XYZ file of C-alpha atoms in Angstrom:
680
model
C 15.202 -11.260 31.208
C 13.725 -8.902 28.312
C 10.093 -9.493 27.653
C 8.085 -8.760 24.416
C 6.444 -5.241 24.700
C 3.484 -6.652 22.783
C 2.552 -10.168 24.686
C 5.125 -10.018 27.620
C 6.649 -13.365 26.619
C 10.504 -14.254 26.210
C 12.334 -12.468 23.567
C 15.680 -13.445 21.713
C 18.154 -10.724 20.612
C 18.933 -10.715 16.858
C 21.110 -8.755 14.744
C 20.018 -7.243 11.426
C 21.452 -4.900 8.761
C 19.436 -1.831 8.150
C 18.636 0.004 4.924
C 21.577 2.561 5.569
C 23.849 -0.348 6.406
C 23.675 0.051 10.221
C 23.838 -2.953 12.415
C 20.658 -2.780 14.590
C 19.746 -5.276 17.428
C 16.298 -6.328 17.658
C 14.536 -8.284 20.324
C 12.117 -10.985 18.555
C 9.512 -12.658 20.579
C 8.872 -16.520 19.953
C 5.248 -16.160 20.645
C 3.742 -13.453 18.601
C 6.810 -12.753 16.489
C 7.025 -9.162 17.327
C 10.516 -7.452 16.948
C 11.674 -4.363 18.618
C 14.631 -2.165 19.335
C 15.581 -1.567 23.007
C 12.959 0.616 24.311
C 15.511 2.260 26.578
C 17.186 3.726 23.442
C 13.980 5.619 22.258
C 14.144 9.359 21.832
C 11.705 12.059 20.141
C 13.286 12.780 16.919
C 9.776 14.044 15.526
C 9.133 17.351 17.401
C 12.468 19.120 16.401
C 12.364 17.980 12.914
C 15.065 15.572 12.820
C 12.983 12.956 11.495
C 12.474 15.000 8.446
C 16.251 15.344 7.922
C 16.579 11.627 8.076
C 13.741 10.350 6.250
C 12.286 12.973 4.049
C 15.390 13.681 2.501
C 14.370 17.397 1.994
C 17.259 20.133 1.608
C 15.426 22.449 3.722
C 12.439 22.067 6.444
C 9.639 22.205 3.819
C 8.545 19.379 1.403
C 9.504 19.725 -2.447
C 7.164 19.963 -5.061
C 7.880 16.280 -5.736
C 7.291 15.325 -2.467
C 4.112 17.106 -2.355
C 2.631 15.382 -5.371
C 3.861 12.148 -3.915
C 2.173 12.747 -0.733
C -0.988 13.766 -2.689
C -1.029 10.493 -4.800
C -0.601 8.180 -1.806
C -3.198 10.130 0.044
C -5.802 9.690 -3.019
C -5.116 5.906 -3.129
C -5.595 5.469 0.515
C -8.760 7.437 0.273
C -10.184 5.278 -2.529
C -9.158 2.031 -0.603
C -10.936 3.175 2.699
C -13.749 4.966 1.073
C -16.380 2.451 1.995
C -16.047 2.753 5.557
C -15.601 6.769 5.575
C -18.974 8.416 6.317
C -19.443 12.074 5.094
C -20.199 14.466 7.762
C -18.248 12.275 10.356
C -15.695 13.641 12.516
C -12.063 12.215 11.595
C -8.576 12.824 12.580
C -5.035 11.520 10.957
C -2.433 10.876 13.510
C 0.942 11.510 12.008
C -0.414 13.736 9.307
C 2.492 15.126 7.450
C 1.432 18.071 5.424
C -2.162 17.049 5.647
C -2.860 15.573 2.403
C -5.277 12.915 3.612
C -7.076 15.552 5.908
C -7.612 17.602 2.988
C -9.288 14.748 0.994
C -11.536 13.989 3.975
C -12.460 17.712 3.970
C -13.361 17.580 0.141
C -15.592 14.687 1.151
C -17.530 16.670 3.672
C -15.723 15.284 6.784
C -14.982 17.444 9.749
C -11.120 16.371 9.706
C -8.265 17.398 11.888
C -4.753 16.476 11.333
C -1.953 15.765 14.109
C 1.847 16.354 13.293
C 4.553 16.735 15.534
C 6.845 18.070 13.045
C 6.239 22.064 13.202
C 7.235 22.943 9.640
C 5.065 20.162 8.007
C 2.339 20.727 10.392
C 2.152 24.320 9.616
C 2.699 23.767 5.710
C -0.946 22.753 5.472
C -2.062 26.487 5.812
C -0.384 27.390 2.708
C -1.064 24.096 0.650
C -4.581 23.455 1.707
C -5.782 26.409 3.728
C -6.308 24.773 7.190
C -4.176 24.490 10.452
C -3.282 21.020 11.989
C -2.411 20.335 15.614
C 1.311 20.308 16.194
C 1.414 17.807 18.871
C 2.461 14.200 19.889
C -0.591 11.765 20.491
C 0.052 11.810 24.111
C -0.291 15.374 24.418
C -3.302 15.909 22.262
C -6.663 16.318 23.926
C -9.626 16.864 21.501
C -12.734 18.964 22.205
C -14.941 15.974 21.473
C -14.302 12.357 20.556
C -13.881 11.243 16.772
C -15.839 8.736 14.515
C -12.776 7.587 12.834
C -9.127 7.704 13.613
C -6.485 7.103 10.766
C -2.876 6.478 11.522
C -0.587 5.631 8.637
C 3.056 4.553 9.111
C 3.309 5.923 12.790
C 2.930 3.009 15.198
C 6.315 1.516 14.208
C 7.823 4.863 15.391
C 6.421 5.164 18.930
C 7.978 4.139 22.188
C 4.972 2.174 23.367
C 2.522 0.565 21.379
C 0.179 -0.074 24.220
C 0.233 3.560 25.241
C -0.192 4.842 21.658
C -3.468 2.322 21.007
C -5.015 3.061 24.497
C -4.720 6.990 23.798
C -6.192 6.425 20.129
C -8.872 4.398 21.822
C -9.613 7.297 24.375
C -10.358 9.814 21.506
C -12.661 7.551 19.698
C -16.536 7.383 20.126
C -17.898 4.117 21.212
C -18.295 1.930 18.077
C -15.716 4.292 16.457
C -13.202 3.049 13.771
C -9.558 2.855 13.999
C -7.541 2.570 10.528
C -3.760 1.490 10.972
C -1.045 1.006 8.353
C 2.699 -0.117 9.135
C 5.243 -2.064 7.575
C 4.877 -5.987 7.674
C 7.553 -7.992 9.032
C 6.245 -11.072 6.935
C 6.125 -9.160 3.511
C 9.370 -7.320 4.404
C 9.491 -5.114 1.537
C 8.741 -8.211 -0.645
C 11.503 -10.074 0.648
C 14.216 -7.617 1.077
C 14.447 -7.441 4.823
C 17.416 -4.718 4.805
C 14.836 -2.289 3.449
C 12.404 -2.962 5.938
C 14.821 -2.432 9.064
C 15.543 1.111 9.630
C 16.747 2.844 12.742
C 13.618 5.064 13.214
C 11.593 2.026 13.186
C 11.487 0.729 16.677
C 8.885 -1.919 16.199
C 8.342 -4.535 13.660
C 4.923 -6.076 13.340
C 3.183 -9.029 11.602
C -0.383 -9.721 11.677
C -0.043 -11.859 14.760
C 1.600 -9.305 16.963
C -0.629 -6.698 15.624
C -3.786 -8.700 16.397
C -2.480 -9.478 20.035
C -1.988 -5.630 20.610
C -5.021 -4.303 19.284
C -7.346 -7.138 20.738
C -6.587 -5.879 24.212
C -8.428 -2.695 23.292
C -10.731 -3.154 20.237
C -13.232 -5.584 18.749
C -14.138 -6.709 15.002
C -10.425 -6.584 13.945
C -9.545 -6.951 10.503
C -5.626 -7.273 9.540
C -4.866 -7.631 5.852
C -1.975 -6.393 3.485
C -1.943 -3.195 1.441
C 1.208 -2.418 -0.577
C 4.117 -3.592 1.470
C 2.466 -3.292 4.770
C -0.166 -4.272 7.192
C -3.654 -2.682 7.054
C -5.825 -2.680 10.148
C -9.235 -1.812 10.633
C -10.800 -2.132 14.132
C -14.057 -1.116 16.168
C -13.908 0.628 19.548
C -15.892 -1.392 21.949
C -16.324 -1.394 25.655
C -15.426 -5.028 25.740
C -12.139 -6.032 23.784
C -12.136 -8.951 21.341
C -9.155 -11.166 22.154
C -9.762 -14.630 20.964
C -6.917 -17.338 21.056
C -8.221 -19.312 17.684
C -7.989 -16.021 16.059
C -4.482 -15.046 17.074
C -3.623 -18.575 16.011
C -5.219 -18.053 12.523
C -3.136 -14.784 12.111
C 0.173 -16.657 13.196
C -0.725 -19.105 10.242
C -1.433 -16.101 8.009
C 2.022 -14.559 9.048
C 4.031 -17.727 8.321
C 2.001 -18.364 4.955
C 2.798 -14.758 3.971
C 6.431 -14.888 4.813
C 6.975 -18.229 3.211
C 5.377 -17.253 0.050
C 7.427 -13.996 -0.243
C 10.649 -16.168 0.281
C 9.491 -18.911 -2.061
C 8.705 -16.299 -4.850
C 11.260 -16.544 -7.600
C 13.720 -13.870 -7.206
C 14.630 -11.614 -10.356
C 17.618 -9.695 -9.092
C 19.124 -9.453 -12.345
C 16.441 -7.254 -13.918
C 14.989 -4.256 -12.229
C 11.811 -4.351 -14.328
C 11.315 -8.017 -13.743
C 11.949 -7.437 -9.880
C 9.320 -4.848 -9.873
C 6.764 -7.084 -11.476
C 7.504 -9.733 -9.160
C 6.728 -7.286 -6.224
C 3.795 -6.225 -8.013
C 2.395 -9.851 -8.362
C 2.939 -10.488 -4.613
C 1.121 -7.297 -3.715
C -1.567 -8.140 -6.099
C -2.172 -11.595 -4.436
C -2.200 -10.133 -0.923
C -3.991 -6.961 -1.319
C -7.931 -7.492 -1.382
C -9.329 -6.817 -4.767
C -6.227 -6.064 -6.303
C -6.021 -9.189 -8.814
C -9.162 -8.212 -10.651
C -8.592 -4.642 -10.760
C -4.973 -4.894 -12.066
C -5.861 -7.756 -14.411
C -8.907 -5.418 -15.876
C -6.248 -2.468 -16.239
C -3.504 -4.763 -17.824
C -6.285 -5.816 -20.442
C -7.167 -2.104 -21.194
C -3.379 -0.875 -21.321
C -2.752 -3.865 -23.851
C -5.712 -2.956 -26.038
C -4.505 0.795 -25.941
C -0.895 0.119 -26.892
C -1.940 -1.831 -29.976
C -4.168 1.045 -30.962
C -1.442 3.754 -30.110
C 1.140 1.708 -32.487
C -1.209 2.218 -35.367
C -2.066 5.588 -34.429
C 1.622 6.734 -34.291
C 2.457 4.823 -37.531
C -0.126 6.987 -39.236
C 0.710 10.204 -37.490
C 4.692 9.902 -38.694
C 3.542 9.455 -42.292
C 5.445 8.309 -45.215
C 6.342 11.856 -46.679
C 9.919 11.858 -47.852
C 10.774 15.317 -46.471
C 10.932 14.712 -42.838
C 10.125 17.079 -39.854
C 11.404 16.827 -36.312
C 8.474 17.492 -34.033
C 9.160 18.109 -30.511
C 5.963 17.513 -28.522
C 4.003 16.059 -25.745
C 2.531 13.032 -27.859
C 2.451 10.205 -25.439
C -0.997 8.879 -24.003
C -2.015 6.620 -21.461
C -1.678 8.727 -18.210
C -0.381 11.712 -19.949
C -2.357 15.024 -20.374
C -5.308 14.372 -23.020
C -5.023 17.809 -24.203
C -1.579 17.193 -25.089
C -1.997 14.256 -27.107
C -4.997 15.837 -29.127
C -2.832 19.205 -29.563
C 0.287 17.016 -30.811
C -1.933 15.385 -33.360
C -3.549 18.700 -34.273
C -0.231 20.531 -35.103
C 0.751 17.823 -37.287
C -2.706 18.040 -39.114
C -2.366 21.881 -39.266
C 1.172 21.707 -40.794
C 0.222 19.153 -43.309
C -2.937 20.871 -44.369
C -1.145 23.451 -46.586
C -0.497 22.421 -50.326
C 3.204 23.240 -49.880
C 3.816 21.091 -46.895
C 1.746 18.053 -47.452
C 4.436 15.832 -48.538
C 5.887 15.944 -45.143
C 6.502 13.183 -42.765
C 7.134 13.505 -38.919
C 10.165 12.257 -36.593
C 8.245 12.545 -33.355
C 10.104 13.340 -30.158
C 8.893 13.689 -26.572
C 9.539 16.924 -24.844
C 10.862 15.258 -21.926
C 13.428 13.433 -23.895
C 17.137 13.963 -23.307
C 18.669 16.307 -25.836
C 21.873 14.942 -27.099
C 24.018 14.961 -30.182
C 22.165 12.186 -31.746
C 18.746 14.270 -31.853
C 20.753 17.450 -32.913
C 22.126 15.581 -35.986
C 18.733 14.047 -36.726
C 17.272 17.790 -36.700
C 20.044 18.938 -39.034
C 19.319 16.156 -41.604
C 15.241 17.248 -41.504
C 13.357 19.921 -43.463
C 12.879 21.950 -40.307
C 12.313 21.557 -36.463
C 8.730 22.076 -35.243
C 8.016 22.686 -31.560
C 4.933 22.541 -30.039
C 2.391 23.543 -29.358
C 1.172 23.973 -25.811
C 1.819 25.802 -22.776
C 5.637 25.205 -23.029
C 6.615 28.465 -21.432
C 6.312 27.022 -17.882
C 9.029 26.267 -15.371
C 7.370 23.446 -13.440
C 6.472 20.973 -16.005
C 9.448 18.939 -16.710
C 11.073 21.070 -14.397
C 14.805 21.261 -15.434
C 17.869 23.700 -14.948
C 18.761 23.787 -18.450
C 16.534 26.049 -19.936
C 13.739 26.732 -17.514
C 10.797 25.923 -19.823
C 9.415 22.580 -20.969
C 12.194 21.542 -23.374
C 15.387 21.035 -21.671
C 17.550 22.149 -24.429
C 20.475 24.305 -23.916
C 21.760 27.774 -25.720
C 24.528 25.984 -27.157
C 22.444 22.935 -28.502
C 19.915 25.500 -29.964
C 23.043 27.200 -31.742
C 24.086 23.604 -33.348
C 20.939 23.533 -35.159
C 21.147 24.671 -38.661
C 17.487 24.234 -40.233
C 14.621 26.570 -39.714
C 12.930 26.332 -36.233
C 9.219 26.750 -35.763
C 7.539 27.437 -32.765
C 3.877 26.598 -32.963
C 0.774 27.393 -30.730
C 2.933 27.941 -27.760
C 1.472 29.454 -24.611
C 2.850 31.147 -21.489
C 1.383 29.495 -18.772
C 2.669 30.939 -15.750
C -0.045 31.041 -13.028
C -0.975 34.423 -11.180
C 1.766 35.090 -8.575
C 4.568 33.004 -10.372
C 7.600 35.185 -11.437
C 9.791 34.019 -14.017
C 13.522 33.467 -13.164
C 16.710 34.544 -14.934
C 17.119 31.011 -16.269
C 13.854 31.119 -18.010
C 13.945 34.804 -19.273
C 17.379 34.390 -20.551
C 16.570 31.005 -22.450
C 13.297 32.336 -23.486
C 15.345 35.182 -25.390
C 17.539 32.656 -26.840
C 14.764 30.260 -28.302
C 12.867 33.149 -29.729
C 15.941 34.561 -31.213
C 16.717 31.394 -32.785
C 13.484 30.636 -34.030
C 12.359 31.608 -37.489
C 8.461 31.669 -36.750
C 7.214 31.902 -33.331
C 3.483 31.023 -33.089
C 1.948 32.186 -29.763
C -1.551 30.794 -29.040
C -3.405 33.689 -27.644
C -2.780 37.400 -27.386
C -2.441 37.375 -23.637
C 0.676 35.286 -24.011
C 1.982 37.229 -26.841
C 1.987 40.442 -24.633
C 3.462 38.486 -21.481
C 6.122 37.029 -23.766
C 7.107 40.325 -25.571
C 7.480 41.760 -21.894
C 10.429 39.647 -21.163
C 12.178 40.204 -24.546
C 15.179 42.226 -24.961
C 15.331 45.038 -27.408
C 17.458 43.188 -30.046
C 14.806 40.706 -30.487
C 12.985 40.898 -33.618
C 9.361 40.673 -32.374
C 7.878 40.936 -35.902
C 8.596 36.929 -36.037
C 5.889 36.701 -33.206
C 2.563 35.657 -34.683
C -0.871 35.049 -33.309
C -1.164 31.133 -33.880
C -4.402 29.811 -32.545
C -4.255 26.608 -30.895
C -5.051 23.871 -33.703
C -7.400 22.051 -31.440
C -9.681 24.869 -31.875
C -9.821 23.899 -35.513
C -10.765 20.215 -35.362
C -13.805 20.017 -37.342
C -11.831 21.831 -40.061
C -8.685 19.670 -39.869
C -10.242 16.287 -39.051
C -11.934 14.056 -41.704
C -14.788 11.818 -40.461
C -16.076 13.525 -37.551
C -19.603 13.000 -37.045
C -22.192 15.778 -37.344
C -22.991 17.876 -34.145
C -26.277 16.661 -32.577
C -28.004 17.797 -29.477
C -28.285 15.809 -26.180
C -28.882 16.206 -22.515
C -25.176 15.385 -21.863
C -23.026 17.875 -19.826
C -19.367 17.350 -19.331
C -17.501 18.703 -16.414
C -13.665 19.000 -16.116
C -12.222 20.298 -12.747
C -8.378 20.377 -12.800
C -6.582 19.316 -9.703
C -2.858 19.982 -10.717
C -1.654 22.982 -8.897
C -4.778 23.372 -7.113
C -3.262 25.471 -4.401
C -2.586 28.109 -7.055
C -5.948 27.517 -8.669
C -8.102 27.734 -5.736
C -5.867 28.892 -2.903
C -7.908 28.385 0.595
C -11.166 28.577 -1.152
C -10.852 24.924 -2.466
C -13.570 23.474 -0.542
C -16.118 26.362 -0.894
C -15.469 26.529 -4.775
C -15.743 22.866 -5.295
C -18.965 22.296 -3.182
C -20.599 25.159 -5.191
C -19.833 23.631 -8.443
C -20.960 20.265 -7.403
C -24.176 21.917 -6.094
C -24.883 23.447 -9.458
C -24.329 19.896 -11.164
C -26.638 18.317 -8.738
C -29.366 20.767 -9.851
C -28.631 19.845 -13.417
C -29.045 16.304 -12.715
C -32.128 16.815 -11.157
C -33.222 18.454 -14.375
C -32.613 15.186 -16.074
C -29.391 16.157 -17.615
C -26.504 13.356 -17.725
C -23.294 14.527 -15.994
C -19.873 13.309 -17.227
C -16.860 13.818 -14.866
C -14.214 14.363 -17.612
C -10.725 13.709 -16.718
C -7.579 14.861 -18.909
C -5.271 13.636 -16.203
C -5.317 10.964 -13.500
C -5.393 13.639 -11.136
C -8.571 15.190 -12.460
C -10.487 11.895 -10.771
C -10.083 13.590 -7.472
C -13.355 15.392 -8.466
C -15.254 12.137 -7.530
C -14.716 12.931 -3.879
C -16.578 16.227 -4.132
C -19.313 14.802 -6.420
C -19.907 11.598 -3.936
C -20.131 14.130 -1.120
C -23.564 15.357 -2.527
C -24.670 12.237 -4.204
C -24.108 13.241 -7.531
C -25.104 10.838 -10.211
C -22.285 10.852 -12.683
C -19.964 8.694 -15.053
C -16.240 9.457 -14.865
C -14.669 9.382 -18.451
C -10.956 8.949 -18.428
C -9.665 10.888 -21.466
C -6.133 10.234 -20.493
C -6.702 6.609 -21.308
C -7.863 7.496 -25.056
C -6.488 8.297 -28.176
C -7.595 11.544 -30.333
C -10.503 10.182 -32.414
C -12.076 8.529 -28.956
C -11.833 12.117 -27.601
C -13.085 13.722 -30.314
C -16.334 11.462 -30.470
C -16.839 11.955 -26.682
C -16.737 15.603 -26.964
C -18.839 15.507 -30.078
C -21.691 13.994 -28.083
C -21.702 16.572 -25.278
C -24.236 19.566 -25.428
C -22.176 21.690 -23.145
C -18.814 21.351 -21.764
C -17.756 23.171 -18.309
C -14.110 23.181 -18.180
C -10.992 24.522 -16.236
C -8.357 22.941 -18.513
C -7.533 25.005 -21.470
C -8.053 21.930 -23.552
C -11.343 21.073 -21.822
C -12.383 24.277 -23.625
C -10.460 24.413 -26.682
C -11.132 20.917 -27.846
C -14.971 21.159 -27.564
C -14.922 24.576 -29.164
C -12.879 22.979 -32.103
C -15.813 20.192 -32.451
C -18.429 22.952 -32.203
C -19.604 22.146 -28.755
C -20.732 24.821 -26.587
C -18.530 25.751 -23.719
C -18.682 27.322 -19.956
C -15.197 28.433 -18.767
C -14.626 27.705 -15.159
C -11.622 30.127 -14.716
C -8.722 29.562 -12.610
C -5.978 30.782 -14.926
C -5.198 33.858 -17.105
C -4.878 31.589 -20.228
C -8.417 30.609 -20.278
C -9.733 34.296 -20.420
C -7.077 34.994 -22.979
C -8.615 32.440 -25.089
C -12.288 33.581 -24.703
C -10.837 37.110 -25.490
C -9.727 35.940 -28.850
C -12.883 34.464 -29.700
C -15.141 37.159 -28.387
C -16.910 34.685 -25.882
C -16.160 36.226 -22.439
C -19.790 35.881 -21.881
C -19.370 32.353 -21.223
C -16.468 32.975 -18.652
C -16.926 32.575 -15.003
C -13.917 33.436 -12.561
C -14.265 30.890 -9.811
C -12.395 32.874 -7.199
C -14.126 35.945 -7.287
C -17.790 34.800 -7.908
C -19.982 35.818 -5.111
C -22.373 32.865 -5.739
C -20.692 30.427 -7.981
C -23.480 27.896 -7.709
C -26.146 30.601 -9.129
C -23.599 31.823 -11.588
C -22.937 28.302 -13.093
C -26.691 27.791 -13.394
C -27.167 31.107 -14.982
C -24.438 30.588 -17.457
C -25.744 27.077 -18.365
C -29.290 28.454 -18.962
C -28.044 31.336 -21.136
C -26.034 28.687 -23.050
C -28.838 26.481 -23.706
C -31.544 29.069 -24.346
C -29.353 30.751 -26.882
C -27.866 27.532 -28.426
C -28.444 28.575 -31.859
C -26.799 32.049 -31.578
C -23.829 30.434 -29.820
C -23.336 27.789 -32.275
C -23.216 30.488 -34.985
C -20.746 32.503 -33.144
C -18.673 29.410 -32.706
C -18.611 28.734 -36.247
C -17.858 32.362 -37.231
C -15.016 32.540 -34.678
C -13.747 29.310 -35.771
C -13.543 30.527 -39.311
C -11.500 33.509 -38.484
C -9.067 31.108 -36.584
C -8.605 28.967 -39.588
C -7.895 31.847 -41.778
C -5.166 33.065 -39.493
C -3.741 29.704 -39.589
C -3.526 29.544 -43.185
C -1.681 32.906 -43.418
C 0.729 31.685 -41.035
C 1.375 28.312 -42.937
C 2.013 30.560 -45.796
C 4.864 32.198 -43.849
C 6.123 28.889 -42.822
C 5.898 27.498 -46.284
C 8.304 30.477 -47.371
C 10.714 29.701 -44.677
C 11.347 25.943 -45.792
């Protein structure tokens, strides 16, 4: 008779249909509720990369851009969830670490962290993505040089042959009183009632709260078992004496039955995908510790934002009888804060001319599918306005239609019969990125089709010209500064610039492997050290996020105990963003618009350069003296403090220079508007 691998009691064989419609036989325990496939059928599908082909749906052996972003998002969410139990400078390891996303965050936090990953290609990928090596071993073959303070293992235990051996091995690499953190699918939540989604051939074991407690209590004490997303989350302490308690086991049995019953009893909304997701989110919020309060607060803030956004967009569209179709990144709440400001500033700049001020705007997103309906709308308009922003970039709104951000085909462009204006566009390729034939071909077509091509800096102009064929008329290409640099000239009602001890810093975390390479830990630590010095001099530090991903700066700031406030500009509308930057004395920024927007408001800037476009902007405004190349600085902390001291001590002189350079940019913009007016 088969026995339960967890509690050694009798099991009953049951048949289940898996997520890929295979029939799987599981042996389910009547005592602890654990279910498992027959262990005799187990085989290692991890060390040779078979699991990657089955589960990770990759066309080759390495993760795609979307997969990397998904792994990074999941790791950051987990880090925040468990942060309270992670000690800085501790030794930690992630067992089943994939490409090392969670290990990377532990290292940002100052931990000595390792990754253990059996897939050889995913294991090695951490070197090019984060700059560190991982151990390419299974848990049973790993022997550390010294024990760890904390071991993480996310969604691994359900794949192992023998959970007892796996947990015992983890115990052996942990210090006494060290911490184990586990996650795995939950048989009581069962993918929010979709048992077929839970059952999967690579999953050998199916835990519930009771069976997990029975397993861990043989090795650990102070065991806490709860729910995270759609699975179990476990925190346990390594102790010489294990902590099994029959009463606790019964409590977890009752908990598992209650959760299972609640999931089954929750109203099913299969007829509507959005309502089904809402149902799943409601269950998750009830089960996940602290989630109800957090999500309720976020929902209230989102609702308030949407009301303001409705009125904002109504005003932005205007009532002018002559309509312009504006293709732009205009959406807020979670999207790039720089883009929503830029979108508004483009319309303000175009409307600023006396010849074009009776215009209204039909605003469409760059990510919106281009169809015949949109083409017809464009042809009924006064002209087509595209921009601004770094649209000449292949990996934002990645597509195989045009190779740049607006996925419009050459045939669709040829169907447009009104003037086409490219306005304040940037060439945003990172150093090392090479344009492919699709991009170059479509770049030539859009510029050939356009009547006015406004490029936002001279560096971009030269890069674009270098990709154009000889039959393209380059005289239509004009230097058109980003209109965010003109905010104080374009926006009415902006308060006067005042002095303060407020210092804002924006650290960009998108494309971090291109921005920082393998120097990421040193660079971010040096920046944070400089901010700590400024805090000690009674400056108020603001962590400015243009995208949610920028919030990762909190990890490095918390590492040194920096006192700061995070400001989520990606949850604000333009006027709120203007008011924030207007109240800053100095803004240190990595993102282009974390420099151009403050400049446009006449706030002093220090550029933390990780991209050529930042230097190009400063060259155009004759302010290279506030530029720092973070990758080549020999003592980044000292250089930041030196630039800051210079900026503050020469405050009046720098302010006058900003005003002078802004006036020049405004004059260029006015001349360009005359050209555009003649076209329309």
